[in-house]
Coordinates of C-alpha atoms and ligand atoms in Angstrom, one line a residue:
M25 CA 32.2 42.6 4.9
P26 CA 30.3 40.0 2.8
V27 CA 31.3 39.8 -0.8
Y28 CA 28.7 39.3 -3.5
N29 CA 29.5 36.0 -5.2
P30 CA 27.0 34.8 -7.8
E31 CA 28.5 31.3 -7.9
S32 CA 27.6 30.7 -4.2
I33 CA 24.0 31.8 -5.0
I34 CA 23.9 29.3 -7.9
S35 CA 25.3 26.5 -5.8
S36 CA 23.0 27.1 -2.9
R37 CA 20.0 27.1 -5.3
H38 CA 21.3 23.8 -6.8
L39 CA 21.6 22.3 -3.3
K40 CA 18.0 23.3 -2.6
S41 CA 16.7 21.6 -5.7
S42 CA 18.6 18.4 -5.1
S43 CA 17.4 18.0 -1.5
P44 CA 14.5 15.6 -1.1
M45 CA 11.1 17.2 -1.5
S46 CA 9.4 15.1 1.1
N47 CA 10.4 12.4 3.6
I48 CA 7.8 9.7 3.1
L49 CA 7.0 6.5 5.1
I50 CA 5.4 3.5 3.4
V51 CA 4.1 0.9 5.9
Y52 CA 2.9 -2.5 4.6
S53 CA 1.1 -5.4 6.0
T54 CA 1.6 -8.6 3.9
T55 CA 1.3 -12.4 4.2
D56 CA 2.7 -13.7 0.9
G57 CA 4.7 -10.6 -0.1
H58 CA 2.5 -9.1 -2.8
T59 CA 1.6 -5.9 -0.9
K60 CA 5.3 -5.4 -0.2
K61 CA 6.0 -5.7 -3.9
I62 CA 3.4 -3.0 -4.6
C63 CA 5.0 -0.8 -1.9
S64 CA 8.5 -1.4 -3.4
H65 CA 7.2 -0.3 -6.8
L66 CA 5.5 2.8 -5.2
K67 CA 8.8 3.6 -3.5
S68 CA 10.6 3.7 -6.9
I69 CA 7.9 5.9 -8.4
I70 CA 8.0 8.3 -5.5
E71 CA 11.8 8.4 -5.4
R72 CA 11.8 9.3 -9.1
E73 CA 10.2 12.6 -8.1
D74 CA 13.1 13.4 -5.7
N75 CA 11.5 12.3 -2.5
Q76 CA 13.1 10.2 0.2
V77 CA 11.1 7.0 1.0
T78 CA 11.4 4.6 3.9
L79 CA 9.7 1.2 3.5
M80 CA 8.7 -0.7 6.7
S81 CA 6.6 -3.7 7.7
V82 CA 3.7 -2.8 10.1
E83 CA 5.3 -5.3 12.5
D84 CA 8.4 -3.1 12.9
E85 CA 6.3 0.0 13.8
N86 CA 8.0 0.4 17.2
K87 CA 11.4 0.9 15.5
I88 CA 10.4 4.2 13.9
D89 CA 9.1 7.7 14.9
L90 CA 6.2 8.6 12.6
N91 CA 6.7 12.2 13.5
M92 CA 9.9 12.2 11.5
F93 CA 8.0 11.9 8.2
D94 CA 6.2 14.4 6.1
K95 CA 3.7 11.9 4.7
V96 CA 2.6 8.4 5.5
V97 CA 1.1 5.7 3.3
L98 CA -0.3 2.4 4.7
G99 CA -1.0 -0.6 2.5
A100 CA -2.5 -3.9 3.7
S101 CA -3.8 -7.1 2.1
I102 CA -7.0 -9.0 2.9
R103 CA -7.0 -12.5 4.3
Y104 CA -10.4 -14.2 4.9
G105 CA -12.2 -10.9 4.7
K106 CA -10.0 -8.8 7.0
H107 CA -6.9 -6.8 7.2
S108 CA -4.4 -8.1 9.8
P109 CA -4.9 -7.2 13.5
E110 CA -1.5 -5.3 13.3
V111 CA -3.1 -2.9 10.9
Y112 CA -5.9 -2.1 13.3
S113 CA -3.4 -1.7 16.2
F114 CA -1.2 0.6 14.0
I115 CA -4.1 2.8 13.1
K116 CA -5.3 3.0 16.7
K117 CA -1.8 3.9 18.0
Y118 CA -0.9 6.4 15.4
S119 CA -4.1 8.0 14.2
P120 CA -3.2 11.4 15.7
A121 CA 0.2 11.3 13.9
L122 CA -1.5 10.2 10.7
D123 CA -4.1 12.9 10.9
A124 CA -1.4 15.5 11.4
R125 CA 0.2 14.9 7.9
P126 CA -0.9 14.0 4.4
N127 CA -1.7 10.3 4.4
A128 CA -3.1 7.5 2.3
F129 CA -4.4 4.0 2.8
F130 CA -4.7 1.2 0.2
S131 CA -6.1 -2.3 0.4
V132 CA -5.0 -5.3 -1.7
N133 CA -7.4 -8.2 -2.4
L134 CA -8.6 -10.6 -5.1
V135 CA -12.2 -9.3 -5.2
A136 CA -10.8 -6.1 -6.7
R137 CA -9.9 -8.1 -9.8
K138 CA -13.6 -7.6 -10.8
E139 CA -14.3 -4.4 -12.6
D140 CA -17.3 -3.6 -10.4
R141 CA -15.3 -4.1 -7.1
N142 CA -12.1 -2.2 -7.8
T143 CA -12.8 1.2 -6.4
P144 CA -13.0 2.5 -2.8
E145 CA -16.7 3.0 -3.4
T146 CA -17.3 -0.5 -4.7
N147 CA -14.8 -2.7 -2.9
P148 CA -16.7 -4.5 0.0
Y149 CA -13.6 -5.0 2.2
L150 CA -12.5 -1.4 2.0
K151 CA -16.0 -0.1 2.6
K152 CA -16.4 -2.3 5.7
F153 CA -12.8 -1.5 6.9
L154 CA -13.4 2.3 6.8
K155 CA -16.5 1.9 8.9
E156 CA -14.6 -0.1 11.5
I157 CA -11.8 2.4 12.1
S158 CA -11.8 5.9 13.5
W159 CA -9.0 7.2 11.2
R160 CA -10.2 8.9 8.1
P161 CA -7.4 8.4 5.5
K162 CA -7.1 11.5 3.3
N163 CA -6.6 9.3 0.2
V164 CA -7.9 5.8 -0.3
Y165 CA -7.1 3.2 -3.1
V166 CA -7.7 -0.4 -3.8
F167 CA -5.5 -2.8 -5.9
A168 CA -6.2 -6.2 -7.2
G169 CA -3.8 -8.7 -5.6
K170 CA -2.1 -11.9 -6.7
L171 CA -3.3 -15.5 -6.8
D172 CA -0.6 -18.1 -6.3
Y173 CA -1.9 -21.5 -5.3
K174 CA 1.6 -23.0 -4.9
L175 CA 2.2 -20.7 -1.9
Y176 CA -0.8 -21.8 0.0
N177 CA -1.1 -24.6 2.5
F178 CA -3.6 -27.5 1.8
W179 CA -6.6 -25.9 3.5
D180 CA -6.1 -22.4 2.2
R181 CA -5.7 -23.8 -1.4
M182 CA -8.9 -25.8 -1.0
I183 CA -10.9 -22.8 0.3
I184 CA -9.5 -20.2 -2.2
R185 CA -10.2 -22.7 -5.1
M186 CA -13.8 -23.0 -3.9
I187 CA -14.1 -19.2 -3.7
M188 CA -12.6 -19.0 -7.2
M189 CA -15.0 -21.6 -8.5
I190 CA -18.0 -19.6 -7.1
T191 CA -16.6 -16.3 -8.5
K192 CA -15.5 -17.7 -11.8
G193 CA -11.8 -17.3 -11.2
P194 CA -8.9 -19.8 -12.0
T195 CA -9.1 -23.1 -10.1
D196 CA -6.1 -24.9 -11.6
P197 CA -4.0 -25.7 -8.5
E198 CA -0.9 -24.6 -10.4
A199 CA -2.3 -21.2 -11.3
E200 CA -0.3 -18.0 -10.6
V201 CA -2.0 -14.8 -11.7
E202 CA -1.0 -11.3 -10.9
Y203 CA -4.2 -9.1 -11.2
T204 CA -2.6 -5.9 -10.1
N205 CA -3.0 -3.0 -12.5
W206 CA 0.5 -1.4 -12.4
K207 CA -0.7 1.7 -14.2
Q208 CA -3.0 2.3 -11.3
V209 CA -0.1 1.9 -8.9
E210 CA 1.8 4.5 -11.0
E211 CA -1.3 6.8 -10.7
F212 CA -1.4 6.3 -6.9
G213 CA 2.4 7.0 -6.7
Q214 CA 1.8 10.3 -8.5
L215 CA -1.0 11.1 -6.1
V216 CA 1.3 10.5 -3.1
C217 CA 3.9 12.9 -4.5
K218 CA 1.2 15.6 -4.9
M219 CA -0.7 15.0 -1.6
Ligands
LIG22 C1 -5.5 -17.6 2.9 C2 -6.0 -16.5 2.0 C3 -7.2 -15.9 2.2 C4 -7.6 -14.8 1.4 N1 -8.8 -14.2 1.6 C5 -9.2 -13.3 0.7 C6 -10.5 -12.7 0.9 O1 -11.3 -13.0 1.8 N2 -10.9 -11.8 -0.1 C7 -10.1 -11.5 -1.2 O2 -10.6 -10.7 -2.0 N3 -8.9 -11.9 -1.3 C8 -8.4 -12.9 -0.4 N4 -7.2 -13.4 -0.5 C9 -6.3 -12.9 -1.6 C10 -5.2 -11.9 -1.1 O3 -5.8 -10.7 -0.6 C11 -4.3 -11.6 -2.3 O4 -3.7 -12.8 -2.7 C12 -3.2 -10.6 -2.0 O5 -2.5 -10.4 -3.1 C13 -2.3 -11.1 -0.9 O6 -1.4 -10.1 -0.6 P1 -0.1 -10.3 0.3 O7 0.8 -11.3 -0.4 O8 0.5 -9.0 0.5 O9 -0.6 -10.9 1.6 C14 -6.7 -14.4 0.3 C15 -5.5 -15.1 0.1 C16 -5.1 -16.1 0.9 C17 -3.8 -16.8 0.7

């Protein structure tokens, strides 16, 4: 006959509250590592709220089963006006699985350093991207990225400096500027916890 034991009730409640609230996958597409840095920061924000987070490059998508996760976040940077082809393939392959759970997408680019280009409604790359894909992310964000001339090859440096000259940004070939608003990343992390 089962014996009433209040301690076992307390310990099972304790176990419940210490188990992760959600199992979340964050997928990133990066060239110079800045989107991965944003995703790592997001991971620590989301884990603070007792969630379990897996961080993965979009290039490793075949190593994971998306259906194992409660929520999925995809973050990708812009290079010469576009997100990488792997981002498009990922979305094409997984849009049913993405649609079946809470999800979010964010874009990282330098145009978003401008006040009037830093929202999903005003960022030209994000607006164009959302028209190109059939997936409708349930939450969308945009973050300003990082400029770091020392990382770029000769031609990339020349072209980005020209773009910066036209858009009144830094042209010093030694310039390294992180435009990301980390408060906004915190805000997005909180949104992912709640979505
Ligand atoms: C070769 C190259 C091309 C880029 N093209 C664009 C662009 O067309 N528009 C833009 O806003 N930012 C552009 N950027 C800026 C990147 O989006 C920004 O540096 C971002 O932080 C890169 O993130 P990642 O390190 O995750 O790839 C470009 C950067 C490089 C190096």
